[in-house]
Short mmCIF file of C-alpha atoms in Angstrom, two decimals:
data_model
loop_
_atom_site.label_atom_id
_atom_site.label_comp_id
_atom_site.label_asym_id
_atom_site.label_seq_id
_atom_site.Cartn_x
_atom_site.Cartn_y
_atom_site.Cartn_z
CA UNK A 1055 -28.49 -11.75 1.47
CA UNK A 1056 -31.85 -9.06 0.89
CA UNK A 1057 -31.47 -8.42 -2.79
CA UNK A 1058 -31.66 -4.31 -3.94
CA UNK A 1059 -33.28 -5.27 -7.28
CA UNK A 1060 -36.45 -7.61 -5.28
CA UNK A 1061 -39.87 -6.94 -6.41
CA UNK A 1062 -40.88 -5.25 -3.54
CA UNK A 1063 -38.18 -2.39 -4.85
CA UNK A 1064 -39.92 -3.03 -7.87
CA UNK A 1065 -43.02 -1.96 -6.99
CA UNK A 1066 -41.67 0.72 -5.11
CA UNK A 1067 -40.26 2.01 -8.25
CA UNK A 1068 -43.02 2.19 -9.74
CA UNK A 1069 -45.30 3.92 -7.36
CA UNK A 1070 -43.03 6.57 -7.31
CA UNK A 1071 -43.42 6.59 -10.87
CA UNK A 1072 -47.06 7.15 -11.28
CA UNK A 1073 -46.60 9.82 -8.29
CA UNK A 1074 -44.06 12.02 -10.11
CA UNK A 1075 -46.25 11.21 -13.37
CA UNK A 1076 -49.36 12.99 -11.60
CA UNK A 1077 -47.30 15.61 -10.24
CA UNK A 1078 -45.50 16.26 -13.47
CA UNK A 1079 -49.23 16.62 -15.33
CA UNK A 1080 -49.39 19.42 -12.92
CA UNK A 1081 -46.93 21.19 -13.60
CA UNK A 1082 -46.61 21.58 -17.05
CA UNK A 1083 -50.17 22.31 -17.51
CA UNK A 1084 -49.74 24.82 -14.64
CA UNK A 1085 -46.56 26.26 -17.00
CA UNK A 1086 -48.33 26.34 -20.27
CA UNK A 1087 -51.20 28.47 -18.11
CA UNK A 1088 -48.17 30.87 -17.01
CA UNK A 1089 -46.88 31.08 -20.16
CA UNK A 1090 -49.82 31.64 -22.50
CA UNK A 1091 -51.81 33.48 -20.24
CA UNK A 1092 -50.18 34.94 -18.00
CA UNK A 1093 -46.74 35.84 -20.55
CA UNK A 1094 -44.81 34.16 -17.62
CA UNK A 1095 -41.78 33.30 -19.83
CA UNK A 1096 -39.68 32.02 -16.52
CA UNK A 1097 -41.37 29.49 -17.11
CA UNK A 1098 -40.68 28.07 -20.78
CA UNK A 1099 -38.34 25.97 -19.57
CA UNK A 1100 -40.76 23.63 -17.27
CA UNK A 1101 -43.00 23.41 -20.23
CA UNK A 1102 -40.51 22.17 -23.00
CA UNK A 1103 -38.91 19.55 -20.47
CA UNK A 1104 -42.50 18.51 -18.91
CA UNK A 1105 -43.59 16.20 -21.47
CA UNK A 1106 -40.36 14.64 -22.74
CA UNK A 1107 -40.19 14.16 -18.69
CA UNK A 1108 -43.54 12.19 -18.43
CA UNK A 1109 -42.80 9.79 -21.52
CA UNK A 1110 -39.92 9.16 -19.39
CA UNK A 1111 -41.51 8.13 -16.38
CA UNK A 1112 -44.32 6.00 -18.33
CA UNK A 1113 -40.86 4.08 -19.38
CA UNK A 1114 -39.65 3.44 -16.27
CA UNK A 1115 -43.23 2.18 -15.08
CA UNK A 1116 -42.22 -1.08 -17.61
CA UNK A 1117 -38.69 -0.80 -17.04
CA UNK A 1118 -38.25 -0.47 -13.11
CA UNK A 1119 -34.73 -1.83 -12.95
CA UNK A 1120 -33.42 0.92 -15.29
CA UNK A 1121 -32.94 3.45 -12.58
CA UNK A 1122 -31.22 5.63 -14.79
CA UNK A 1123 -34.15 6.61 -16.58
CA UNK A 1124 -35.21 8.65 -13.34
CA UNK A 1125 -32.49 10.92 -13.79
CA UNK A 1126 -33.40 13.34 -16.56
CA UNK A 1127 -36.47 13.73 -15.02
CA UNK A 1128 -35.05 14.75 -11.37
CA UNK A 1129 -32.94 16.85 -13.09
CA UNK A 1130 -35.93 18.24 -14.58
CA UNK A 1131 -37.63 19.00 -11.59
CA UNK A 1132 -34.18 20.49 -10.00
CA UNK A 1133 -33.43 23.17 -12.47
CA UNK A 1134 -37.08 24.28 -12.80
CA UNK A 1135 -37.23 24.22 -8.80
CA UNK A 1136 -34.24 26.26 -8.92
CA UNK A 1137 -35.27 28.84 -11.47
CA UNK A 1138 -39.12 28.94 -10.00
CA UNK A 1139 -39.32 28.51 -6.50
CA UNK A 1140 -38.00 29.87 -3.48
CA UNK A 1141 -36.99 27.18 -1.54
CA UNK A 1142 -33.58 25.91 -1.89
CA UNK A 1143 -34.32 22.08 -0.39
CA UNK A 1144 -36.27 20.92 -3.63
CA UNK A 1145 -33.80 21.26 -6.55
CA UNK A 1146 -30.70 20.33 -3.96
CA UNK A 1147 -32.63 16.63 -2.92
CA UNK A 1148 -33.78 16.32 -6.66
CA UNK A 1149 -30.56 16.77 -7.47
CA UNK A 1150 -28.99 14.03 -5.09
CA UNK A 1151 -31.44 11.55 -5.81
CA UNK A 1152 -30.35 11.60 -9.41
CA UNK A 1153 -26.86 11.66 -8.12
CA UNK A 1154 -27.51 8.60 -5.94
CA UNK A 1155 -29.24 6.94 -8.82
CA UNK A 1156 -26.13 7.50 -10.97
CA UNK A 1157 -24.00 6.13 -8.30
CA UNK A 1158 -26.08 3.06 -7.93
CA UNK A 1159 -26.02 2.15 -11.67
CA UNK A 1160 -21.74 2.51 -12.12
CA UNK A 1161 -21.87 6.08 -13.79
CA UNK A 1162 -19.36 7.55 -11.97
CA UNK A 1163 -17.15 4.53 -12.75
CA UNK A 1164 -14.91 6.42 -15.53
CA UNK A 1165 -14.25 9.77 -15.71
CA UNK A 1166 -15.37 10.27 -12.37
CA UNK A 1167 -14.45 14.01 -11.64
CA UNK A 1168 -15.31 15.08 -14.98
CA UNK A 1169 -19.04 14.04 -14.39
CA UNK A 1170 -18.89 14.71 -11.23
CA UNK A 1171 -18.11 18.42 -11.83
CA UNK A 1172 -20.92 18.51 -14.54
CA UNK A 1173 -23.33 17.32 -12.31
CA UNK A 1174 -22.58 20.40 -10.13
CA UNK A 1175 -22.44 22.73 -13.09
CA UNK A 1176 -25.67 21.47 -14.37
CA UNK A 1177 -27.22 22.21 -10.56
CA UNK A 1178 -24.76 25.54 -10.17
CA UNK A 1179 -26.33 27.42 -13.55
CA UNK A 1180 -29.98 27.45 -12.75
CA UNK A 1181 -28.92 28.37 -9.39
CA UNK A 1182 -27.41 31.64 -10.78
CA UNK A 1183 -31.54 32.68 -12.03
CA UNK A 1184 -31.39 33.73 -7.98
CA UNK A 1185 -29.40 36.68 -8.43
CA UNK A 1186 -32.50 38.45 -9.92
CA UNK A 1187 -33.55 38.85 -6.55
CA UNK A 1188 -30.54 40.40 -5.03
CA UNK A 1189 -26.92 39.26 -3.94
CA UNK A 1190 -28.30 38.82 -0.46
CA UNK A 1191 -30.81 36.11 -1.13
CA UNK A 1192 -28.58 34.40 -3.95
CA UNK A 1193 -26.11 34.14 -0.83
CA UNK A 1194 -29.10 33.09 1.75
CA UNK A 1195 -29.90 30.51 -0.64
CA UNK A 1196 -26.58 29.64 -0.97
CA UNK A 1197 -25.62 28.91 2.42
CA UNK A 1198 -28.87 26.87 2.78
CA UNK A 1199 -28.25 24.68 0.10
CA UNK A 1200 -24.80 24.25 1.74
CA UNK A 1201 -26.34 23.04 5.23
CA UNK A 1202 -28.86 20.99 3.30
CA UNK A 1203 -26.24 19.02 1.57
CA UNK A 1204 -23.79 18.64 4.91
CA UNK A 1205 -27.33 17.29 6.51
CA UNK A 1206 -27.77 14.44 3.53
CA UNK A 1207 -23.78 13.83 3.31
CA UNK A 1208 -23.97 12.98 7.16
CA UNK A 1209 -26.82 10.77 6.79
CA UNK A 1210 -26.09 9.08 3.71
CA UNK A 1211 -22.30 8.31 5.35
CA UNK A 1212 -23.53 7.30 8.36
CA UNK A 1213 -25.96 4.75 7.00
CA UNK A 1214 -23.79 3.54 4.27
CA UNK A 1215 -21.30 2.66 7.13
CA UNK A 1216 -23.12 1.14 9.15
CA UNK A 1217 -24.55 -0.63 6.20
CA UNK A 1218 -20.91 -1.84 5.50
CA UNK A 1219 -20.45 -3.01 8.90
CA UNK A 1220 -23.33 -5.40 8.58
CA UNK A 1221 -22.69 -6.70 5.48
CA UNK A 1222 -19.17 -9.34 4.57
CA UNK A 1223 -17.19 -7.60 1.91
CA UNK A 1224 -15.94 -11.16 0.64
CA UNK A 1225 -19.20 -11.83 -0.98
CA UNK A 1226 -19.76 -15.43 -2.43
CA UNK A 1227 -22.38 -15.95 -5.30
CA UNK A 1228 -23.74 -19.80 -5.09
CA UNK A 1229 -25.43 -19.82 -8.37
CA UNK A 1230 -26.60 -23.65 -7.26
CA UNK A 1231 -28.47 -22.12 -4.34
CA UNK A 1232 -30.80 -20.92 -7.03
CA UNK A 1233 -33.59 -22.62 -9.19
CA UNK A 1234 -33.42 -23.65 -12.58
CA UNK A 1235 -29.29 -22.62 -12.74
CA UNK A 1236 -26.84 -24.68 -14.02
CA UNK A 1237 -22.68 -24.70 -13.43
CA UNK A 1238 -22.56 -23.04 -17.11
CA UNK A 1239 -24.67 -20.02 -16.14
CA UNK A 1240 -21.57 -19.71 -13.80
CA UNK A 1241 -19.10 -19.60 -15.90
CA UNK A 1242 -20.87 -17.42 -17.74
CA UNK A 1243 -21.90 -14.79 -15.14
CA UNK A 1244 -17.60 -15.05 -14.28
CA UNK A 1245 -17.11 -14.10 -17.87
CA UNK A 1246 -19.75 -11.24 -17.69
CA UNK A 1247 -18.04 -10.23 -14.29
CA UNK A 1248 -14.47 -9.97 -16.63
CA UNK A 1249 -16.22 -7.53 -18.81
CA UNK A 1250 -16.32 -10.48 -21.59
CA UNK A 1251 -19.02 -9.35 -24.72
CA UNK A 1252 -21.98 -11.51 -25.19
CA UNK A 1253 -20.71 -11.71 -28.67
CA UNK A 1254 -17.56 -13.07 -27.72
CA UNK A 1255 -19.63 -16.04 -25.17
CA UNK A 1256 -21.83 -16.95 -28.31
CA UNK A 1257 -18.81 -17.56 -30.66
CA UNK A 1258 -16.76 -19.31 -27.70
CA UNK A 1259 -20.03 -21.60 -27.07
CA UNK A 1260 -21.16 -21.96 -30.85
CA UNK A 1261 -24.52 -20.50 -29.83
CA UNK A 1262 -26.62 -17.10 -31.50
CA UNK A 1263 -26.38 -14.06 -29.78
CA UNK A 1264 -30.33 -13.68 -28.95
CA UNK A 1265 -29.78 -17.12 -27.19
CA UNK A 1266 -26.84 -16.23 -24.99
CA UNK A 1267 -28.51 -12.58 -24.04
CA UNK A 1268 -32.33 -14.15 -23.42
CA UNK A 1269 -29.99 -16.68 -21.18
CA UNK A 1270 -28.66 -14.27 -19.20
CA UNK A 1271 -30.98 -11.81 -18.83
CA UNK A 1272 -32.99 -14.73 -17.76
CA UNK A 1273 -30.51 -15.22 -14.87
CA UNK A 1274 -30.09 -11.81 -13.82
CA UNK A 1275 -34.20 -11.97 -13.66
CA UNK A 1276 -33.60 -15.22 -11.22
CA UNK A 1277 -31.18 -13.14 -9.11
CA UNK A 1278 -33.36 -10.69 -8.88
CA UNK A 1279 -30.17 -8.04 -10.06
CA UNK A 1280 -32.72 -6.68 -12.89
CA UNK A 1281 -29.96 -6.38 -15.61
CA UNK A 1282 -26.35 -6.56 -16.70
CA UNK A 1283 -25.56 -3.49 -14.90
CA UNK A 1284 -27.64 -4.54 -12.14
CA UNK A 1285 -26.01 -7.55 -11.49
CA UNK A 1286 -22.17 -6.07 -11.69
CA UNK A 1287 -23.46 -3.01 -9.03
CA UNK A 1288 -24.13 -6.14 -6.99
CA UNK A 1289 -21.43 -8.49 -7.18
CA UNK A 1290 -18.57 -7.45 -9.57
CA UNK A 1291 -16.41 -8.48 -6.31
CA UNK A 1292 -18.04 -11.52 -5.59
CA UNK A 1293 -16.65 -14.91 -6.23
CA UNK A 1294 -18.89 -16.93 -8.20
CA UNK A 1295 -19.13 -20.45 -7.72
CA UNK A 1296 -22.19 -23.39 -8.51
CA UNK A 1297 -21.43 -26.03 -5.87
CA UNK A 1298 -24.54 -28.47 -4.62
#
């Protein structure tokens, strides 16, 4: 099985990073120039999320597997594309990255509707800064955003199908297929997969805390699943077994 959380996506991750980092420079610099200078006050709101956004993205340049941490930023970059620029297709894709990123990491797990609909509020409300150029553009915009979203919907379905169809949804996790494991580290990833606190392995093991989390974040490193999180998103329907 090709592992999501590889160090090739790793990389990846990070190159993206430092692209958005350079782009980000731009743009708040380019802000602060609108807004001293020019008295451009549109654009306040790119220049007191631009550098909170960039500390951000230095973070996720160390921490690659914490996808999450993308999110504010893309958000970022959606609501100030949607207050400052014309064209509807960069605050809609920002926006379903982060969406996609949330997916990925089990965010949508509870309360799924709720966040759900504040996802689309949070997208919706900047959107509304349109109507200062007249009903019929806010509705142009509107019904591009619309086909933009059936477009990604389609192809996001369509892959994730045939995705599915590729892949056996009775997934079996051989933890003895893997270097330096042992039939423990099973029975602890099974406990992990329960929802079982590391706190509550220590005590049953009569080990620390620090040693049962550097343990398993050591596995999840050897699986290549980047974290806790990581490695439920990846097989919190597997069955684990350690079997030579």
């Amino acid at each position: 099985m090709k592992l999501f959380y590889s160090k090739t996506f790793f990389l990846f991750i990070r190159i993206v990073s430092c692209v958005f980092i350079a782009i980000l420079l731009y743009l708040t610099c380019h802000a602060a120039y609108l807004v001293f200078a020019k008295k451009d006050y549109i654009h306040l709101f790119e220049l007191i999320l631009g550098p909170p956004s960039l500390v951000i993205l230095v973070l996720v340049i160390f921490k690659p597997e914490r996808l999450t941490l993308f999110v504010p930023s893309l958000i970022f970059f959606s609501v100030a594309n949607s207050i400052g620029n014309s064209n509807p297709a960069f605050p809609i894709i920002f926006m379903e990255l982060a969406a996609i990123l949330l997916w990925i990491r089990s965010f949508f797990k509870s309360h799924k509707l709720v966040k759900i609909a504040a996802l689309i509020l949070l997208y919706l409300i900047p959107l509304l800064f349109n109507l200062r150029f007249g009903i019929d553009f806010f509705v142009k915009q509107l019904f591009d955003i619309i086909q933009i979203i059936l477009v990604t919907f389609c192809m996001i379905f369509i892959l994730y199908e045939y995705q599915k169809a590729k892949v056996c949804t009775d997934k079996v996790l051989n933890l003895a297929d893997y270097p330096e494991t042992s039939e423990r580290d099973a029975k602890w990833l099974c406990l992990v997969q329960k929802g079982v606190k590391y706190e509550a392995i220590a005590i049953d093991y009569s080990l620390t805390l620090g040693t049962v989390q550097n343990r398993l974040n050591k596995i999840y490193h050897i699986l290549e699943t980047g974290d806790r999180i990581g490695f439920l998103s990846l097989y919190s329907n597997a069955k684990i077994v350690f079997q030579k």
